[in-house]
mmCIF file of C-alpha atoms in Angstrom:
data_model
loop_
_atom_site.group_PDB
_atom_site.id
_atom_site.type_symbol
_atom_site.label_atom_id
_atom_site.label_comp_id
_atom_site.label_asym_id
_atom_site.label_seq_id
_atom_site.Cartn_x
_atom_site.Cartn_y
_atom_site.Cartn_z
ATOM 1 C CA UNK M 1 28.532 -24.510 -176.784
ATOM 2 C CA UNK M 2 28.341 -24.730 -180.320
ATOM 3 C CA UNK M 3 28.572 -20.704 -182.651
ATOM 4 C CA UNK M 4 25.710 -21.826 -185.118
ATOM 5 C CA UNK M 5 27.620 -18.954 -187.536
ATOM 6 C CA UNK M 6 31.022 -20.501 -187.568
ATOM 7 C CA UNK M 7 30.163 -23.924 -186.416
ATOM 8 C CA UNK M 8 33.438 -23.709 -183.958
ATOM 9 C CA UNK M 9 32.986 -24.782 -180.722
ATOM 10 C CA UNK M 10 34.451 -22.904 -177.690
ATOM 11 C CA UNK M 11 35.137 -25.134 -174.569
ATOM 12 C CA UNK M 12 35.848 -23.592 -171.144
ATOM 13 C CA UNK M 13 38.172 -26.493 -170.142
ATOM 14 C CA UNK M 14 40.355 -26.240 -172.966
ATOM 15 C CA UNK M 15 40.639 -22.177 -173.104
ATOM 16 C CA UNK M 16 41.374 -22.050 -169.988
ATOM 17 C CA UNK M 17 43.998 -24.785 -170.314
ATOM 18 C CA UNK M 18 45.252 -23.266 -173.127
ATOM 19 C CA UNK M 19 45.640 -19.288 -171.330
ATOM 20 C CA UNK M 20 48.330 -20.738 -168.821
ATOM 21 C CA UNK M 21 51.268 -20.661 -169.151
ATOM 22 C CA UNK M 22 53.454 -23.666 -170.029
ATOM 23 C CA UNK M 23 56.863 -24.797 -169.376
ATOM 24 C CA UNK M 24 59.722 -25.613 -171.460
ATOM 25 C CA UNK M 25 61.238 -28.753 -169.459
ATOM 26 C CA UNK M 26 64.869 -30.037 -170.819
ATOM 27 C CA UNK M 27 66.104 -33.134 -169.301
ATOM 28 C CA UNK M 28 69.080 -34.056 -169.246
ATOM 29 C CA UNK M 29 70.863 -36.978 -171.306
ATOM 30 C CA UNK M 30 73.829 -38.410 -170.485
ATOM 31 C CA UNK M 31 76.006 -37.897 -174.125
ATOM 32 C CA UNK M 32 75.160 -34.265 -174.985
ATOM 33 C CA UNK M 33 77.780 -31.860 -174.363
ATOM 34 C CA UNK M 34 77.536 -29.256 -171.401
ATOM 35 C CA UNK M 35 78.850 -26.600 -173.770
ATOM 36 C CA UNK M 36 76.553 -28.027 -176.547
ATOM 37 C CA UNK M 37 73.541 -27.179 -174.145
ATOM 38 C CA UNK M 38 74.761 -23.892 -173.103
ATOM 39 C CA UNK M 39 75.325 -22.671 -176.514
ATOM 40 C CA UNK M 40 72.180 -23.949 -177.921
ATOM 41 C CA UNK M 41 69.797 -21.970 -174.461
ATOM 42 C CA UNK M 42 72.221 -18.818 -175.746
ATOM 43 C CA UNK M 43 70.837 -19.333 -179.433
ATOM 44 C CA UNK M 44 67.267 -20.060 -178.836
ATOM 45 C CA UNK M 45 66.437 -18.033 -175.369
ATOM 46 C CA UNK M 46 69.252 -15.150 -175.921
ATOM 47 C CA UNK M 47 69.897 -16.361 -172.271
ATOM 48 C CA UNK M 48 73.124 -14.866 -171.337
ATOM 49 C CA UNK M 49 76.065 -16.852 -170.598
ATOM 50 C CA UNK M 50 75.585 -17.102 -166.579
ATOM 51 C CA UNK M 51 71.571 -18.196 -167.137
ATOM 52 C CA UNK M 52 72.502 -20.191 -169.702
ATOM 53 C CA UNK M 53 75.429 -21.716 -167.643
ATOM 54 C CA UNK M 54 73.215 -22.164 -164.338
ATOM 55 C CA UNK M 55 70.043 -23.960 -166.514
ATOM 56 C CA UNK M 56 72.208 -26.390 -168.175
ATOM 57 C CA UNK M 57 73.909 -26.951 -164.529
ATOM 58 C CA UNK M 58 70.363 -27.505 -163.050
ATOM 59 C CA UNK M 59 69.526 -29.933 -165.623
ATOM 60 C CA UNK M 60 72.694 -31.692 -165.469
ATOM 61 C CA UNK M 61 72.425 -32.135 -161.567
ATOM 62 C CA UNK M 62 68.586 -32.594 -161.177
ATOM 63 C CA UNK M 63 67.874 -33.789 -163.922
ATOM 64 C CA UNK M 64 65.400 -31.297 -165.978
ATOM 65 C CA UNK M 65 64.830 -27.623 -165.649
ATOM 66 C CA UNK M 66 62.198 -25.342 -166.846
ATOM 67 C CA UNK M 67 64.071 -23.341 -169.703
ATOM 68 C CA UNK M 68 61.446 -21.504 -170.140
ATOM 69 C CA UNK M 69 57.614 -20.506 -169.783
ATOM 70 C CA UNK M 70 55.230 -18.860 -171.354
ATOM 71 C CA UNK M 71 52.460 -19.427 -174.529
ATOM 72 C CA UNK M 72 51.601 -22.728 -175.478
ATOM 73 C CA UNK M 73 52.005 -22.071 -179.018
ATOM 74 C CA UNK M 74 55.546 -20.136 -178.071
ATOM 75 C CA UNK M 75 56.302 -23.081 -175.523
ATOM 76 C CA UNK M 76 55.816 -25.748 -178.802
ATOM 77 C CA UNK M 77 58.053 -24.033 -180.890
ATOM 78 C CA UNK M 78 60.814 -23.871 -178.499
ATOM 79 C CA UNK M 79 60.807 -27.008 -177.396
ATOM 80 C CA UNK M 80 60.543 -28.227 -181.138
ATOM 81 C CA UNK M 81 63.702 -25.899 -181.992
ATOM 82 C CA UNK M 82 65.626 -28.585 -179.093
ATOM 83 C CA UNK M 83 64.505 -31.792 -180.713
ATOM 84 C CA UNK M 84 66.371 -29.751 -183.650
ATOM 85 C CA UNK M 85 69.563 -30.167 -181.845
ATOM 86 C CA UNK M 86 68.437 -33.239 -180.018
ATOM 87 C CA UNK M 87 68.268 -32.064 -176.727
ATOM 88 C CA UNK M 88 65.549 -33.957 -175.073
ATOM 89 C CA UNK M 89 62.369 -31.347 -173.836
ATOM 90 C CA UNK M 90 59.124 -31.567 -173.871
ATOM 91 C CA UNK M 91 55.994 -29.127 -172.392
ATOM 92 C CA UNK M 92 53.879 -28.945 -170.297
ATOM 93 C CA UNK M 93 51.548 -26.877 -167.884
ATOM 94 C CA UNK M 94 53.391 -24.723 -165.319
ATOM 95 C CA UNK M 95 52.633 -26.205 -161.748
ATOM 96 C CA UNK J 1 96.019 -32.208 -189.638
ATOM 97 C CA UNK J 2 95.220 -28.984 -188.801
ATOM 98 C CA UNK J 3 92.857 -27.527 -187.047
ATOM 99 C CA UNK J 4 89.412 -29.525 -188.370
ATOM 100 C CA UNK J 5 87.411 -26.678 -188.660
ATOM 101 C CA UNK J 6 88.157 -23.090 -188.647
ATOM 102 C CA UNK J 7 86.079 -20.138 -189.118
ATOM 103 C CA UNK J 8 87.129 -18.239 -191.965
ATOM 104 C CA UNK J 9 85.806 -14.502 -193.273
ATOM 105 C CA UNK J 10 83.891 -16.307 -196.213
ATOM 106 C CA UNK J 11 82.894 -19.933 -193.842
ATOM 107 C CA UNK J 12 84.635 -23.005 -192.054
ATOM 108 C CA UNK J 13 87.446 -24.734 -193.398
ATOM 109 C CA UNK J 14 86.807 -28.113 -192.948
ATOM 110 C CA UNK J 15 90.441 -30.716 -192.150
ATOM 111 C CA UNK J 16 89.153 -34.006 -191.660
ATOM 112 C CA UNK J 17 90.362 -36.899 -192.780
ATOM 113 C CA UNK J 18 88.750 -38.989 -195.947
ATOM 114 C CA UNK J 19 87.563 -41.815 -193.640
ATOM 115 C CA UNK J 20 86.312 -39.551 -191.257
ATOM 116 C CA UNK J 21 84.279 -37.734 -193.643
ATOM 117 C CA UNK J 22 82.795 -41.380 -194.979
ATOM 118 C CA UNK J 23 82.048 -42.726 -191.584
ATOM 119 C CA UNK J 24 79.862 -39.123 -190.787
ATOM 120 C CA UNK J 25 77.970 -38.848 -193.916
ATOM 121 C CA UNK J 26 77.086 -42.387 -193.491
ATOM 122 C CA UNK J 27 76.011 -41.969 -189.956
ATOM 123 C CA UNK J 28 73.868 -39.191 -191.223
ATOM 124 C CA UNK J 29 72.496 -41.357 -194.215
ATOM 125 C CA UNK J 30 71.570 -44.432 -191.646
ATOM 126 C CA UNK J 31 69.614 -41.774 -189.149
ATOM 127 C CA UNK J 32 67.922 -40.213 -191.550
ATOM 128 C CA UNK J 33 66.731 -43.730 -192.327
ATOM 129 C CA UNK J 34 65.984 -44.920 -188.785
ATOM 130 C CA UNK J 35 64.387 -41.968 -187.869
ATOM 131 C CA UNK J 36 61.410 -42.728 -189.981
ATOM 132 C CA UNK J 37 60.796 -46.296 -188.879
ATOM 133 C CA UNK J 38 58.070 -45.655 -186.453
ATOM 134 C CA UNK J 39 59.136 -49.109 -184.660
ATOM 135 C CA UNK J 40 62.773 -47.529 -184.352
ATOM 136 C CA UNK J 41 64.364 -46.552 -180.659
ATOM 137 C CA UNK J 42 65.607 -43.801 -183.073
ATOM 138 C CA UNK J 43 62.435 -42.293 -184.416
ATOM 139 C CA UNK J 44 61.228 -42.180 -180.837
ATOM 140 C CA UNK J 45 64.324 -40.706 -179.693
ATOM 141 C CA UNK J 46 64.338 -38.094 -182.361
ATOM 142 C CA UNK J 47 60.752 -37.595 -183.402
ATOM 143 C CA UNK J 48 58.735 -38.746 -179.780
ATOM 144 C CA UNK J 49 56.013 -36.640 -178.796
ATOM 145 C CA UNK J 50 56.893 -32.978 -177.399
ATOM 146 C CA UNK J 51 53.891 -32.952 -174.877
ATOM 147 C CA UNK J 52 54.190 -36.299 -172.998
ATOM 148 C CA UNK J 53 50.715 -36.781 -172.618
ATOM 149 C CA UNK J 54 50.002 -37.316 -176.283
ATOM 150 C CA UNK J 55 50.815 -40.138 -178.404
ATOM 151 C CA UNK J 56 51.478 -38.033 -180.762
ATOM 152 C CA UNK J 57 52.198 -34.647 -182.061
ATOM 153 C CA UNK J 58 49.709 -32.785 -184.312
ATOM 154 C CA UNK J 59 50.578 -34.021 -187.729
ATOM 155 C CA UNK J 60 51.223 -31.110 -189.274
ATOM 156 C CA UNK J 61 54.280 -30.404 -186.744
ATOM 157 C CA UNK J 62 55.066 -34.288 -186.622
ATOM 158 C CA UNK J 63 55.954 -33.627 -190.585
ATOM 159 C CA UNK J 64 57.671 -30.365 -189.595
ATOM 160 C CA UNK J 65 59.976 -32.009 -187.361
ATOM 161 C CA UNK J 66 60.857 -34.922 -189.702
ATOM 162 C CA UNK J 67 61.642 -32.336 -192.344
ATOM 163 C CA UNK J 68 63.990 -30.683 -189.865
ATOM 164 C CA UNK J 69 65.797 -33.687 -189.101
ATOM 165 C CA UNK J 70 65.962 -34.894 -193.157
ATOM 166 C CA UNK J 71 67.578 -30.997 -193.236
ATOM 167 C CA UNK J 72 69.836 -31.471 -191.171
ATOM 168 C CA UNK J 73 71.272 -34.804 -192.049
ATOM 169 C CA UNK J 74 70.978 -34.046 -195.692
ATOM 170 C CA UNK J 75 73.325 -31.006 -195.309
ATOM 171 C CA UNK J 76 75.952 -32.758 -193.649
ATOM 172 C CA UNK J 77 75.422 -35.888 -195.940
ATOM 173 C CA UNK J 78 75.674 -33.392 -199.226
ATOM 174 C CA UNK J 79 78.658 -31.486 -197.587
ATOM 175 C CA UNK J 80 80.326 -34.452 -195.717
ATOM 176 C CA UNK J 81 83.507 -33.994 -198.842
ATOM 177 C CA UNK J 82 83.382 -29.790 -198.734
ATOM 178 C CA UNK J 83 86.602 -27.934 -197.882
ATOM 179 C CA UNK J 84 84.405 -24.852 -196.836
ATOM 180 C CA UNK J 85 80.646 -24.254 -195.593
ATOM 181 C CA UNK J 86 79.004 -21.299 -194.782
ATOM 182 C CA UNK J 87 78.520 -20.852 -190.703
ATOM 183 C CA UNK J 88 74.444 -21.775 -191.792
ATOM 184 C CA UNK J 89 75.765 -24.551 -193.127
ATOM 185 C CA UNK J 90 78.249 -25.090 -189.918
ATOM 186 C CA UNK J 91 75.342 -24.783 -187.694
ATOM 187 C CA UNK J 92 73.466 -27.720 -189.755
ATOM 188 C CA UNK J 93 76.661 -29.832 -188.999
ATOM 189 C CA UNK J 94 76.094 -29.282 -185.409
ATOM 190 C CA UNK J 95 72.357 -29.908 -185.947
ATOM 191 C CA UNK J 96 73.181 -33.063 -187.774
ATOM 192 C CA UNK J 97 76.298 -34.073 -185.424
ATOM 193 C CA UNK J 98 73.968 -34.167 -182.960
ATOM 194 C CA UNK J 99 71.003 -35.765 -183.939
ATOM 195 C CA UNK J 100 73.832 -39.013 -185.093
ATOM 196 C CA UNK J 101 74.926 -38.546 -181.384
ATOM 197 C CA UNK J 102 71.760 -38.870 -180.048
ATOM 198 C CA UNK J 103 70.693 -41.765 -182.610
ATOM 199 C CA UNK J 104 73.857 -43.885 -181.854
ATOM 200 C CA UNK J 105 72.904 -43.135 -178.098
ATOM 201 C CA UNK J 106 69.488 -44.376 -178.901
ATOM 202 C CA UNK J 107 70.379 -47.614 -180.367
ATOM 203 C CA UNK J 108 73.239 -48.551 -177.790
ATOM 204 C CA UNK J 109 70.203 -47.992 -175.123
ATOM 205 C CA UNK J 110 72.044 -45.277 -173.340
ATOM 206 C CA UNK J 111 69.755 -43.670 -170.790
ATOM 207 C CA UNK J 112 71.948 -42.998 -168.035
ATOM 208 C CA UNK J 113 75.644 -42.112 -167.049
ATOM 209 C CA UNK J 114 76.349 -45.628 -165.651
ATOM 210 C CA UNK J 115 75.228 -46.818 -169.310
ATOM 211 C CA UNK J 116 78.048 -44.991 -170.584
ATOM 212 C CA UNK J 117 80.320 -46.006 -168.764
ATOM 213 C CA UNK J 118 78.951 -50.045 -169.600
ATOM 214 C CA UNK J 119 80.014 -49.152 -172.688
ATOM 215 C CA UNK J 120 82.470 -51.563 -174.103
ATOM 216 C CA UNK J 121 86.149 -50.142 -175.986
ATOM 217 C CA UNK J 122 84.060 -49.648 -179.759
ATOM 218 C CA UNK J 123 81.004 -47.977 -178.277
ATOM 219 C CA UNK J 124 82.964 -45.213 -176.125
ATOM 220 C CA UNK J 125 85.066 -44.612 -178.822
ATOM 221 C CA UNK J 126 82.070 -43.522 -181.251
ATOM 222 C CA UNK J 127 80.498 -41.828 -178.488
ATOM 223 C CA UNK J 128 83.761 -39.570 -177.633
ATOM 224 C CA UNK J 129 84.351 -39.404 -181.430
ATOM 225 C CA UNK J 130 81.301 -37.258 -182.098
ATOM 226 C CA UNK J 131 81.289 -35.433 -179.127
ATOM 227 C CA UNK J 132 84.983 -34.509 -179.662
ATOM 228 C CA UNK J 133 83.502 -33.508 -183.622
ATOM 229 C CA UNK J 134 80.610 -31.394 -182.444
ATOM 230 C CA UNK J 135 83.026 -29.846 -179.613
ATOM 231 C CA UNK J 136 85.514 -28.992 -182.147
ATOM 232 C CA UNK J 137 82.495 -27.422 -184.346
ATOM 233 C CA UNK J 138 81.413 -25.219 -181.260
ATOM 234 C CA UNK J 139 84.989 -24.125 -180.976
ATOM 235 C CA UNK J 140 85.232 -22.857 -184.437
ATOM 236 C CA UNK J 141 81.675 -20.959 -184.683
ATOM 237 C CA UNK J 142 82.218 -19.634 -181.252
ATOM 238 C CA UNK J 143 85.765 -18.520 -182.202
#
């Protein structure tokens, strides 16, 4: 459906997509430093050190963890502030 | 030597040795370079798409990224010589130290811990380098 005022087009699909929440995922990589990870999810997430601790353990044994959920446009921005320390993560929709 | 780096009321003191210094800010400069050759295992290491179903990211935060990365190397490039740094400055050098960690990963093909450990004597030894520099680093800001 097309607003004939502001010419911007609204589309269910995509609102809707873009109202849930999505996930943070950081995988792991096999030369980044445990400590590096924990003190970068302490930095970014003010995670303390236990949650921080137990994500990068999670993503270091299964291989990825959800670091965190939440707005899309929020979700981005984290995961864009881990490419800054090149910690591989990308988004997507929680399951 | 000293400690490398120690926090200090007014930064980190930086100890490393002359060659040391060299071999980082040219790690950083040859990064910085890869990571804009689209073609590069570096660039799509560094600057791949943060939702996996895209090709690529919106432009606008494509450019934002590569500026981040260009920041971060350039800092430890134009610092690589400096007896102190502010702890902005220190965090850059962990940016940076890791971004050349992740690059060097990236062209050695590393994807797994069994590819580390394929490594041959020269390859482990630049791996465990930087992660022994960007330990150190962590030591001193967390100090």
């Amino acid at each position: 459906m097309a607003d004939t005022e502001t010419g911007v087009f609204s589309d269910t699909t995509t609102k809707q997509r873009l109202d849930l929440p999505w996930d943070v995922i950081l995988w792991n990589d096999p030369v980044s430093l445990i400590s590096l990870v924990v003190r970068v999810l302490r930095k970014l997430f003010s995670y303390d050190l236990a949650t921080a601790e137990r994500m990068t353990m999670s993503v270091h044994n299964d291989g990825k963890a959800v670091v965190w959920s939440g707005e899309r446009d929020k979700a981005a921005a984290y995961c864009v502030a881990l490419h800054g320390y090149a910690l591989s993560a990308t988004i997507q929709p929680s399951q | 030597m000293s400690e490398p780096f120690r926090r200090m009321p007014t930064g980190v003191a930086i100890d490393l040795p002359e060659p040391l210094r060299r071999w980082l800010a040219a790690l950083a400069t040859e990064t910085a370079h890869d990571a804009v050759r689209v073609d590069n295992p570096v660039h799509r290491r560094l600057l791949g798409p943060i939702n996996p179903t895209d090709d690529h990211d919106d432009p606008v935060k494509e450019l934002q990224r590569q500026f981040g990365v260009e920041g971060s190397l350039g800092v430890l490039v134009e610092t690589a010589h400096a007896e102190m740094i502010s702890e902005d400055q220190a965090e850059e050098w962990i940016r940076a130290l890791q971004l050349i960690l992740a690059a060097t990963a990236a062209r050695m093909a590393i994807l797994t811990d069994e590819d580390v450990a394929a490594l041959d004597e020269k390859s482990t030894s630049t791996i465990t380098t930087l992660q022994a520099i960007i330990s150190l680093m962590i030591d001193a800001l967390d100090s």
